[in-house]
XYZ file of C-alpha atoms in Angstrom:
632
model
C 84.144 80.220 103.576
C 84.862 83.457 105.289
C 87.887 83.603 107.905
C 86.015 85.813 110.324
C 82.474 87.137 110.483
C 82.060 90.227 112.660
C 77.551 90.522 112.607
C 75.589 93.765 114.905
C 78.887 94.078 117.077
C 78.624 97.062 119.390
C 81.069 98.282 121.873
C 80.878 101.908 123.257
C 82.969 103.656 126.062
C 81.281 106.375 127.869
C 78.792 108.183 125.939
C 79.995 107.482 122.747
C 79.389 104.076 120.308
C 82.700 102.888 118.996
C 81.161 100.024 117.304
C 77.223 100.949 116.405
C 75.476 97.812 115.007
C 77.905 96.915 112.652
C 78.831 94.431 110.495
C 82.394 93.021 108.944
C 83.129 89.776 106.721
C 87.232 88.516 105.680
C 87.867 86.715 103.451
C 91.039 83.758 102.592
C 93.662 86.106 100.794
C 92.257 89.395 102.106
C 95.045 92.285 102.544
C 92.729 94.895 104.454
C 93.912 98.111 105.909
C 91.457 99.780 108.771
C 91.499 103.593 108.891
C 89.332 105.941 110.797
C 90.139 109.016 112.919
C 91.813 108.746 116.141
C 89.645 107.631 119.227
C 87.539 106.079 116.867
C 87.461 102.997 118.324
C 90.288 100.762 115.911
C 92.262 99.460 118.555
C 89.255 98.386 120.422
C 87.772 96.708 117.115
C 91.248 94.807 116.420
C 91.205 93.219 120.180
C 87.949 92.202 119.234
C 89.173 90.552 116.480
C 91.948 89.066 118.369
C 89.753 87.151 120.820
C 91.391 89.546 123.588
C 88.414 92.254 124.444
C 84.587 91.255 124.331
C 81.909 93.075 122.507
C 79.107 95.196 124.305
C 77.031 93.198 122.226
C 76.588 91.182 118.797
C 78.966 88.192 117.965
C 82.270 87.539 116.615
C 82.376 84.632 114.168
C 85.600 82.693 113.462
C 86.364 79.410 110.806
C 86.664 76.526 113.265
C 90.528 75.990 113.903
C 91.709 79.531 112.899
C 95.007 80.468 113.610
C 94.917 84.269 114.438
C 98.076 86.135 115.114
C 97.903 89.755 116.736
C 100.604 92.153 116.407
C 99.804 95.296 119.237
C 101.272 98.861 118.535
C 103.472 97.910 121.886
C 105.234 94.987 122.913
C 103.032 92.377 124.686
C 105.521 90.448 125.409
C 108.945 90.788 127.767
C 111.846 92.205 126.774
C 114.603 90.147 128.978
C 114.764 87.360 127.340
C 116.840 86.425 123.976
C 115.373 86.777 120.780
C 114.753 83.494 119.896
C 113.107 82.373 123.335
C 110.869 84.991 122.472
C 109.938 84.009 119.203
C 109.268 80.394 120.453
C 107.114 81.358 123.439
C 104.611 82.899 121.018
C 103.886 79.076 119.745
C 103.260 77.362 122.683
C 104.697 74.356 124.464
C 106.719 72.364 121.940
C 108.115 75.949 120.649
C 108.717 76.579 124.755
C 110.948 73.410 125.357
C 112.622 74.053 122.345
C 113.611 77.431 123.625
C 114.744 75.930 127.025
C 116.991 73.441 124.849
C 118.536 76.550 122.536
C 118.898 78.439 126.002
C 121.093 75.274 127.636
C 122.823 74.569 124.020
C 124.029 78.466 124.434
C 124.912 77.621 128.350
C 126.773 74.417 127.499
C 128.656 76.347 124.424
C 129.698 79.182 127.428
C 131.291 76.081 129.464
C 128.183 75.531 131.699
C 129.076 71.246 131.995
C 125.868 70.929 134.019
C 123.796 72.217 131.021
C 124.260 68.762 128.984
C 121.981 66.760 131.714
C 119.210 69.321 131.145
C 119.713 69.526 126.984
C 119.307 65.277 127.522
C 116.373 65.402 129.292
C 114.634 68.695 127.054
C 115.858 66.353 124.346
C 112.772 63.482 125.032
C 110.541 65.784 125.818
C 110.898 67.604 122.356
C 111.257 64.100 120.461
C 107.669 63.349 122.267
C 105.990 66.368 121.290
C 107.675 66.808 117.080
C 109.108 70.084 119.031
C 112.480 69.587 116.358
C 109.906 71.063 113.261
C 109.061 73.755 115.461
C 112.595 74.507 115.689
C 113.067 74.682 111.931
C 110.024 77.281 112.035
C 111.358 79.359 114.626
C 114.802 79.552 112.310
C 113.125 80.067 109.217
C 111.617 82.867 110.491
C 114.426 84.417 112.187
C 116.585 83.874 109.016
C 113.790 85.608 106.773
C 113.383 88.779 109.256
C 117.081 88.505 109.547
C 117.084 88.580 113.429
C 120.044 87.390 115.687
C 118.764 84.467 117.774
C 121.278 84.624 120.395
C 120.570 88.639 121.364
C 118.402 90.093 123.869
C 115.407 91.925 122.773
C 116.265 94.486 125.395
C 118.787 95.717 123.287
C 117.299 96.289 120.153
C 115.916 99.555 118.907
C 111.862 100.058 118.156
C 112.291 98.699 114.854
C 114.060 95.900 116.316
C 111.352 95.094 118.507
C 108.967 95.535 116.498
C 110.625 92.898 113.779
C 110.861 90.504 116.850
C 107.138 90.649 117.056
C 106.206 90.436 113.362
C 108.590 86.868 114.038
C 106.558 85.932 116.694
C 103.303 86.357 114.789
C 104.500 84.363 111.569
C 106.041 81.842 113.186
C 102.922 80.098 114.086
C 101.861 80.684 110.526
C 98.495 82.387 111.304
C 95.340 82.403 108.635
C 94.827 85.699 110.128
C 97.580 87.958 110.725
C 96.074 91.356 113.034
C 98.457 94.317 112.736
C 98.473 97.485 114.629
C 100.731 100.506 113.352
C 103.294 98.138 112.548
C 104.898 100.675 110.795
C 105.498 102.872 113.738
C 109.165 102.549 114.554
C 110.545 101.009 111.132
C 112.461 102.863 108.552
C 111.888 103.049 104.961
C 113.991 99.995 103.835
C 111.952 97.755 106.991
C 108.646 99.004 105.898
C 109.347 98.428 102.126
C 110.326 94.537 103.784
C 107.648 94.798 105.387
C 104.816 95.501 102.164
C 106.442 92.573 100.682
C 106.113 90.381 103.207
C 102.477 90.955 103.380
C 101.894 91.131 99.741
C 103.427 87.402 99.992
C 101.671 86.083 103.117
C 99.208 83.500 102.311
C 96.721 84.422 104.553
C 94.551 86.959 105.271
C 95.996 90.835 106.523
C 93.928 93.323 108.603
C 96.589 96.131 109.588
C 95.985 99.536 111.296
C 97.721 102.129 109.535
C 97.912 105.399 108.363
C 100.921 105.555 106.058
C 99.391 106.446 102.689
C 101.622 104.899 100.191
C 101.646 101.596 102.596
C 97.953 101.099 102.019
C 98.450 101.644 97.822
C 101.284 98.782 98.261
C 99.354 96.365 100.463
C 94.986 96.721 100.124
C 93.228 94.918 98.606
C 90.153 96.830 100.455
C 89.921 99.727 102.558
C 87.708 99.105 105.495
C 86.488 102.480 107.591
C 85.504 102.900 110.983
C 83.433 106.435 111.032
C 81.075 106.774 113.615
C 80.579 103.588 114.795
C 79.993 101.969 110.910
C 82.165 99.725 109.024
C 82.341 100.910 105.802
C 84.254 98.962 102.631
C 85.589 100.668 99.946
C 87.248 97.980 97.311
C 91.275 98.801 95.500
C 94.014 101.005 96.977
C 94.114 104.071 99.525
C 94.136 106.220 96.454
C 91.003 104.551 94.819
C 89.137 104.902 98.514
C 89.994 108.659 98.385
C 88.374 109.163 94.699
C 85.179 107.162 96.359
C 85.001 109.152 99.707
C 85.231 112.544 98.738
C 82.100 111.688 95.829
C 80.852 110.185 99.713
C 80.781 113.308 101.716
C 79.582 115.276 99.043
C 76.530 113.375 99.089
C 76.174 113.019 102.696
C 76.410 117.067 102.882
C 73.753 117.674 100.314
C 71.101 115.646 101.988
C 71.833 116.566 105.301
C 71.796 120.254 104.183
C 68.104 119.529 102.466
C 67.517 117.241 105.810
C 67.656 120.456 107.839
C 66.145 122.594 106.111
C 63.351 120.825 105.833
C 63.262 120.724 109.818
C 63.572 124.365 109.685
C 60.579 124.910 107.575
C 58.967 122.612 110.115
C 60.114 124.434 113.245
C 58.868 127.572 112.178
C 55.414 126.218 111.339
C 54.810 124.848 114.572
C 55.474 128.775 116.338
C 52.900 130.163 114.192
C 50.288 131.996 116.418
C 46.742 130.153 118.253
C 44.808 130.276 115.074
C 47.669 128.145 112.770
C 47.853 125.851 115.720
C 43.517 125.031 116.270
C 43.866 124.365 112.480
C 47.355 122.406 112.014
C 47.361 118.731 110.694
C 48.206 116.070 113.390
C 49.743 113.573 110.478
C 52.443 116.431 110.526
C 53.290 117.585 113.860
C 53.711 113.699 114.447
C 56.236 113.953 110.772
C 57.936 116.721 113.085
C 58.389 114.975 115.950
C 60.103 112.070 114.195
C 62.456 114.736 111.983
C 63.056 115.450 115.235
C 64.227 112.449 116.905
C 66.486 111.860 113.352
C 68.089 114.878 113.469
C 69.141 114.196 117.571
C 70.276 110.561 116.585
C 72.383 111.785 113.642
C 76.333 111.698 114.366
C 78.114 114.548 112.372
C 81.478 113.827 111.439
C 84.210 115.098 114.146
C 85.303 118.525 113.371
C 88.804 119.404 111.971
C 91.578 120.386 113.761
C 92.052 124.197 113.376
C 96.192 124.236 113.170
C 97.413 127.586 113.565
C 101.164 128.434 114.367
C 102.995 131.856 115.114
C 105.966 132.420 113.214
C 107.793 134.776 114.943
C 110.493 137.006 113.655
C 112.330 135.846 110.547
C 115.281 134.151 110.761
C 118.685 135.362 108.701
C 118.991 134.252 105.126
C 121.204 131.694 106.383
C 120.304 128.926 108.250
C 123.499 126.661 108.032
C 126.622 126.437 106.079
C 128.261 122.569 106.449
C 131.943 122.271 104.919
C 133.418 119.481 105.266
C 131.766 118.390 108.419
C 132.537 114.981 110.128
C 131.440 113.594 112.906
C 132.661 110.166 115.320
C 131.261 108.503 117.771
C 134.495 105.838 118.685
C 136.401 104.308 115.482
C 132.704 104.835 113.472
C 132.204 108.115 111.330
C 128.494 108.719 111.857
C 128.875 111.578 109.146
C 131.483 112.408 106.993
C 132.581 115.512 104.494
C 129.245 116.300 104.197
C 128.938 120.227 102.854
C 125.388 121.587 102.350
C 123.786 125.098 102.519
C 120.325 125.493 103.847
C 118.723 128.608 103.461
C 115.418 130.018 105.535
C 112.344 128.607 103.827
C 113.364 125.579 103.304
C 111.902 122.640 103.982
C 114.250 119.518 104.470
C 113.459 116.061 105.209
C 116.124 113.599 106.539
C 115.838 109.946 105.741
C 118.104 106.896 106.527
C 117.845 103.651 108.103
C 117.407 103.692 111.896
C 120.484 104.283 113.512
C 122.198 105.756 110.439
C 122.977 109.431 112.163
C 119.755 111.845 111.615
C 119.497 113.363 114.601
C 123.496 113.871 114.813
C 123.433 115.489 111.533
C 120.334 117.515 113.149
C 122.231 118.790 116.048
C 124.819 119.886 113.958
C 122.862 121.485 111.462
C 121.127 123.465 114.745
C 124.661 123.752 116.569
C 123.671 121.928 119.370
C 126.912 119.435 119.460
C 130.254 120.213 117.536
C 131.651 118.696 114.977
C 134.605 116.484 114.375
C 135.810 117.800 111.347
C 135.203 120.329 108.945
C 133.435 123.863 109.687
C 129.699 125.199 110.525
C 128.861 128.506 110.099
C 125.435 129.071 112.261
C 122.262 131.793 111.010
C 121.365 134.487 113.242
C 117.640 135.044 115.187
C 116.823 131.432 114.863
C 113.886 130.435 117.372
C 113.460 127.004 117.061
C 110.663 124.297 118.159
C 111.144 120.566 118.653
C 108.782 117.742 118.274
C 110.174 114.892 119.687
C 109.294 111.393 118.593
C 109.222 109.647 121.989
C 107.006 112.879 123.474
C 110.031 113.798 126.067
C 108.055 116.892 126.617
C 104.752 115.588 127.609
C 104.803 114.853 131.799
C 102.255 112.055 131.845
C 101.177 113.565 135.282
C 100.473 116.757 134.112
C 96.825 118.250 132.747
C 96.197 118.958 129.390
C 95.932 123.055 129.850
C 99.466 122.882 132.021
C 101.466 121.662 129.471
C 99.878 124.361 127.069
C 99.829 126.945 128.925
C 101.742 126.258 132.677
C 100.300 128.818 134.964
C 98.058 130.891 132.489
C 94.700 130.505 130.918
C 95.464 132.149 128.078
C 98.043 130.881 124.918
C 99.134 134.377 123.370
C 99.517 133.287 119.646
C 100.783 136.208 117.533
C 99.013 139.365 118.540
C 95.962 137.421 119.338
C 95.277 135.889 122.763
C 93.188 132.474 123.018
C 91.986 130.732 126.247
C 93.289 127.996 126.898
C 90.189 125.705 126.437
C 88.848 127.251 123.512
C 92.609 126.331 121.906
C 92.570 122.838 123.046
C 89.101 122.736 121.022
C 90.971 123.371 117.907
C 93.203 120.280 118.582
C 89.597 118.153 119.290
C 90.028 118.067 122.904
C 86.844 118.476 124.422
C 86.378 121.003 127.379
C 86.218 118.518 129.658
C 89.460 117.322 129.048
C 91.387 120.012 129.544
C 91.942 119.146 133.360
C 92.833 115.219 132.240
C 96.580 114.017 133.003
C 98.432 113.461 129.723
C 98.644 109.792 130.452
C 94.412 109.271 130.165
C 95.339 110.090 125.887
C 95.959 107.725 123.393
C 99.425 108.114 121.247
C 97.982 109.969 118.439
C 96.337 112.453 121.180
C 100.072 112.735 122.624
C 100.706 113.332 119.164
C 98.242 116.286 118.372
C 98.331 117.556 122.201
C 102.577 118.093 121.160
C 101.992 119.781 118.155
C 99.147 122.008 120.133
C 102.300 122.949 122.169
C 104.559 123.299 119.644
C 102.308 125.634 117.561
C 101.717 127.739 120.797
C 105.084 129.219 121.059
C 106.949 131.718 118.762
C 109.325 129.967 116.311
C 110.613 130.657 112.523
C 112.316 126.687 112.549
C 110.378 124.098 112.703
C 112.277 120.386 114.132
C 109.554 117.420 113.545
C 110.899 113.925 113.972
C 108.733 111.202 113.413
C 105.280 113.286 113.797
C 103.265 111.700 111.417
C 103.276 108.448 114.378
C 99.552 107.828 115.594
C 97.718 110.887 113.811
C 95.150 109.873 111.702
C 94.710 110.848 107.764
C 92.528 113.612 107.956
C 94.915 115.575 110.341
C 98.100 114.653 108.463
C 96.597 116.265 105.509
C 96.019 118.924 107.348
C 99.757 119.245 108.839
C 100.963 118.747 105.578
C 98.989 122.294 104.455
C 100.184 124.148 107.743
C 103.739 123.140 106.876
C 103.538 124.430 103.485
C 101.952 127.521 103.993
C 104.917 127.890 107.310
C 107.200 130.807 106.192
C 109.813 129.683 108.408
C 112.347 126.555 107.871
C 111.648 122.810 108.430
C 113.675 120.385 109.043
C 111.716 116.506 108.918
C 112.440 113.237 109.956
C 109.681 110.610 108.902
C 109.892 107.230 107.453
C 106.224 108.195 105.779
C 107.038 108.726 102.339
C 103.861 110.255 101.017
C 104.386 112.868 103.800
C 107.695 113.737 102.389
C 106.918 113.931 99.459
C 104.016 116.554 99.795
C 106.243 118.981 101.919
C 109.775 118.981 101.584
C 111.425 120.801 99.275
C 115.149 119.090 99.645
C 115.648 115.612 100.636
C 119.348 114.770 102.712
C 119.775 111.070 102.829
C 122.178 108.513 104.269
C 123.726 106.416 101.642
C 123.988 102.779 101.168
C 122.853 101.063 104.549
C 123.486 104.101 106.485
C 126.819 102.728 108.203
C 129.058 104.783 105.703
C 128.202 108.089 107.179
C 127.912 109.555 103.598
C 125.162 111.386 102.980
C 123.779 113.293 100.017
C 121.630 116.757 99.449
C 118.950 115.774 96.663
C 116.179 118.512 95.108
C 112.612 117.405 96.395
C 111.153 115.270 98.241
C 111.358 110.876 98.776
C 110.009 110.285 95.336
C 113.081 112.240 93.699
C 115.354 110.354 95.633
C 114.702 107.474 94.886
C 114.358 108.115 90.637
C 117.442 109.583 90.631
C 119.289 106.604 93.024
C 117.496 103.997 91.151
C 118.595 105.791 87.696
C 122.558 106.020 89.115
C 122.426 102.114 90.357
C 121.008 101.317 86.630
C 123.793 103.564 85.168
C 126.581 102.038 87.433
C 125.610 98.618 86.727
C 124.792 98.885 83.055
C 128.258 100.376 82.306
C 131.321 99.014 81.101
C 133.879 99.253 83.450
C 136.509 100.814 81.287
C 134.314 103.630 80.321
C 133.246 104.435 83.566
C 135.740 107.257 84.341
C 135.506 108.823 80.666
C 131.609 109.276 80.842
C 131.560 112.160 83.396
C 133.719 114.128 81.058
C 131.461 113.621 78.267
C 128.399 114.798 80.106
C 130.193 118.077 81.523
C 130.736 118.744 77.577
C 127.104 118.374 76.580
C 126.167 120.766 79.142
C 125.735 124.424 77.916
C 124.750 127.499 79.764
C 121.691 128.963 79.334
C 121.151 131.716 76.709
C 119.337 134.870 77.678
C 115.836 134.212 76.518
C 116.425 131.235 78.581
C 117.355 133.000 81.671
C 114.863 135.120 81.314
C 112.824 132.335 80.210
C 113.281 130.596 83.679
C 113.110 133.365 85.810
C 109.826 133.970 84.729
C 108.465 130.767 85.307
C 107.555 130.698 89.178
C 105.391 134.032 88.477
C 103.259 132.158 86.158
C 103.051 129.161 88.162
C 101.934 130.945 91.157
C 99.344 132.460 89.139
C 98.012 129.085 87.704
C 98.198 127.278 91.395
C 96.491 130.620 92.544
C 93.453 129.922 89.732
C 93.583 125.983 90.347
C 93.040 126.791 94.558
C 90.138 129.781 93.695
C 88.037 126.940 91.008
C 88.943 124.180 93.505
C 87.051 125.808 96.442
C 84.059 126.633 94.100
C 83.805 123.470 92.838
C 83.887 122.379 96.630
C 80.798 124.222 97.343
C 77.692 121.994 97.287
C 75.564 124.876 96.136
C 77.451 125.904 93.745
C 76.037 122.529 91.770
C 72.358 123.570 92.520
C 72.607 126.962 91.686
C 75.141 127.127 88.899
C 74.777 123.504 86.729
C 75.702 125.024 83.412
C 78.869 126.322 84.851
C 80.243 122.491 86.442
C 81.370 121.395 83.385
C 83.236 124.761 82.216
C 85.122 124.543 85.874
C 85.953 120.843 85.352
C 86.961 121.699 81.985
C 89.615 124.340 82.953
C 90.661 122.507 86.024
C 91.868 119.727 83.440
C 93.758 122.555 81.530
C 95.534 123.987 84.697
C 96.508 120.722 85.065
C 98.344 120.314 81.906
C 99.690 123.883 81.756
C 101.064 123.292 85.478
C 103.037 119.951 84.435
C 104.072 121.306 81.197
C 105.579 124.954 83.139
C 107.118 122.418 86.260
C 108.715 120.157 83.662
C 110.164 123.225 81.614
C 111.502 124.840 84.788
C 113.309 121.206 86.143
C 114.820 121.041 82.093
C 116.191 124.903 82.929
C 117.048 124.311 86.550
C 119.281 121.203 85.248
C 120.713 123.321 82.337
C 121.455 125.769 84.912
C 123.576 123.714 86.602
């Protein structure tokens, strides 16, 4: 029997159908993740779900006795109170006297005599109502999510919070567990936890998300909201991908044929007095209902048109780090950390929350000093900031003033935009452009920042944590901008596939990030963690007497490279270039729906070659790691 049975919902805001006669079933066991662009209506559809927003119309079906637990992007819930209250009161009653008993227990332990009346009297009550095995629960979970009972939830960090709400939700051990972004706010290590913990729930998953390599962990299905449909797509993110793109091509070919059929049609119609005495009725009325298709038809949203001015260059040098240290109190946030960091590159920081990236930021930027240790700073350096928590943004202020405060133009290079027709290439329709900041949603904060950010001149590029909110489609996108960006990037995300298509150098806290050790790795999260993973193998496989002798022995085996070699590797880029340069050219050919109409014989040739450039490309990038390594 299915969990939940969504038939003909509709829900629309405005002029525009979120939710357009569609249809949804779950099943026991299900681990769905819900994508679609942003403002497509997700949110909306998960409330639904959750019992806590009505449809427009149609009906939402749930098994009789289903325990649904719904997790919201923000808290729902207040923040004063200790953790484990908080857990409790998402339970009900019995969970809410036991709370009142572990809040008097905690007064009694403080020397609060009067306390032991009350604990006597919650004591009955929670004897009456079997309130001691909701207890249990409530430490279970807090012992699983490894949460402090006793501290306030006001003074935890997002992640925190956000763990404190996951608690909530599993302690009443839901058959239907609603997520939104719950990967907003968590660090790598929390939202590896956090795959495994819904790998191993029991019950069914729908989560909101649009970290990549989270959906290949967790899906079981990818579910789609595009204009207003539900659509399913069975298997991991990656398997969905494969299945959409074959999608869209389809969907352009017949709408292509669709219109041009209407344009044959059109033109028919204008011919002069004579065509019309003589034209067939069966086919003006064939016109007239082309007509009424082609008005009902919702193209896909357009793409956002990212386009950035890079200013002057930068020196060589962007930063020279020996030695550096820096304290906060008795605890070394960083320490002896040396690094050089050149212009062009593109760097991603990643650590557990807390750990010291945006210290080690600062100082890389010379924005505080440090401790210990020496900084030598790069000359001409413009540099932009995205912030996270969207500092910048003044809710009160309009769309256009935070572009472009007193102006409607954004000067972009040497070209000069207004300030409308700009907004348009972040999706913002016209109309919006006098709308306070606080009317968007968080991933319209998200893309209305970067459309600031992008507006001014700037050869270093500071994102932390901008993959939050935006949807798939314009990640992709960001990732592209950032790689064809000739200036330096620094990064901060916890989204790994995002790292891992743009950086170019990884820096990473050690251990659990309370060391203040960090490391400088080649590439991007993916590296970092083969080459940590291979070390904590090596260490622990070992002998422990032969552990000081085996660095000697490797230093020995390594041998400079000859000169065929040198020249050997510094060849190699040119002819990678060139094959990435053929591989881009074929791609957008093979791209081009009529390419297949007008050029059949030639598909298979291109697909053919593409395969090829794919081998020669991992054969050259393997060849040039093996001489990089030699290099030393």
């Amino acid at each position: 029997m299915p969990l939940l049975t969504l038939d003909n919902a509709c829900l629309a805001f405005g002029d525009v159908a979120l939710l357009d006669h569609t249809e949804l079933v779950l099943e026991p066991g299900e681990k769905v993740s819900l994508i679609g662009r942003n403002g497509a209506g997700k949110s909306s559809l998960m409330r639904a779900l959750a019992g806590t927003a009505k449809l427009d119309d149609g009906t939402v079906w749930r098994q009789p006795n289903l325990r649904v637990s719904y997790v919201a992007q923000e808290p729902d819930f207040p923040l004063d109170k200790d953790i484990f209250s908080t857990v409790a009161d998402g339970i009900g009653e019995a969970a809410r006297l036991v709370a009142d008993y572990h809040a008097a227990a905690n007064a009694l332990a403080h020397g609060d005599e009067s306390a032991m009346e009350r604990m006597e009297e919650l004591q009955h009550k929670i004897d009456a109502t079997n309130g001691w095995a909701v207890h249990h629960k409530v430490e279970q979970v807090l012992d699983r999510l490894k949460l402090d009972g006793d501290a306030l939830v006001s003074g935890l960090s997002g992640g925190g919070v956000k763990r404190v709400a996951l608690a909530r939700a599993l302690a009443a051990e839901p058959d239907l567990l609603l997520l939104d972004e719950p990967t907003n706010h968590l660090d790598i290590t929390a939202i590896a936890w956090l795959e495994e913990l819904i790998k191993s729930h029991r019950g069914g998953v729908v989560v909101i998300t649009h970290d990549r390599s989270f959906m290949d962990a967790v899906s079981t299905r990818i579910v789609e909201l595009d204009r207003g449909k539900l659509m399913s797509f069975p298997g991991s993110f990656t398997q969905y991908q494969v299945r959409k793109a074959e999608m869209l091509e389809i969907e352009a070919k017949m709408n292509a044929e669709f219109d041009k059929v209407l344009a044959q049609e059109e033109v028919w119609i204008r011919k002069g007095v004579e065509a019309r005495r003589t034209r067939n009725e069966g086919r003006v009325r064939r016109l007239e209902a082309l007509r009424l298709q082609r008005s009902a038809r919702r193209d896909r949203m357009g793409q956002v048109n990212f386009q950035i001015d890079a200013g002057d260059k930068s020196g060589k040098l962007i930063a020279e780090l020996e030695g550096v240290g820096k304290r906060y109190g008795e605890r070394w946030v960083i320490k002896d950390f040396s690094a050089r960091l050149m212009r062009g590159d593109r760097i991603g920081l990643i650590g557990p929350n807390g750990a010291g990236k945006t210290t080690l930021l600062k100082l890389i930027l010379g924005d505080i000093e440090p401790d210990a240790g020496s900084i030598k700073q790069g000359t001409k350096q413009e540099i932009a900031y995205f912030d996270q928590f969207r500092t910048a943004l003044d809710p009160e202020a309009t769309l256009a003033d935070i572009i472009s405060p007193g102006s409607d133009y954004v000067e972009i290079g040497e070209s000069r935009k207004h300030v409308i027709g700009y907004l348009g290439d972040f999706l913002f329709a016209p109309q919006r452009a006098r709308s306070p900041v606080k009317s968007l949603s968080g991933g319209e904060r998200n893309r209305l920042l970067l459309a600031r950010l992008f507006a001014k001149a700037t050869n270093i590029l500071v994102l932390d944590e901008p993959t939050n909110d935006l949807d798939i489609e314009t990640l992709e996108l960001l990732e592209q901008l950032l790689l064809d960006y000739p200036g330096t990037v620094f990064l901060v995300s916890h989204d790994r596939t995002f790292l891992d298509n743009v950086v170019t150098q990884t820096i990473a806290a050690e251990g659990d990030g309370k060391q203040g050790i960090w490391r400088e790795y080649a590439g991007g999260y993916q590296d970092w963690l083969r080459v940590t993973t291979a070390e904590a193998a090596t260490d622990k496989a070992a002998p422990k007497p032969a552990a000081k002798a085996e660095p000697a022995k490797v230093v020995q085996k390594v041998a400079k490279l000859s000169f065929n070699e040198k020249r050997e590797l510094d060849g190699l880029p040119a002819k990678i270039k060139a094959l990435e340069d053929e591989q881009a050219s074929l791609q957008v050919k093979v791209a081009d729906p009529d390419f297949y109409r007008d050029s059949p014989a030639e598909v298979p040739k291109l697909n053919a070659r593409l395969a090829v450039i794919d081998e020669e490309l991992l054969t050259l990038l393997e060849r040039w790691e093996t001489l990089e390594a030699k290099n030393g």
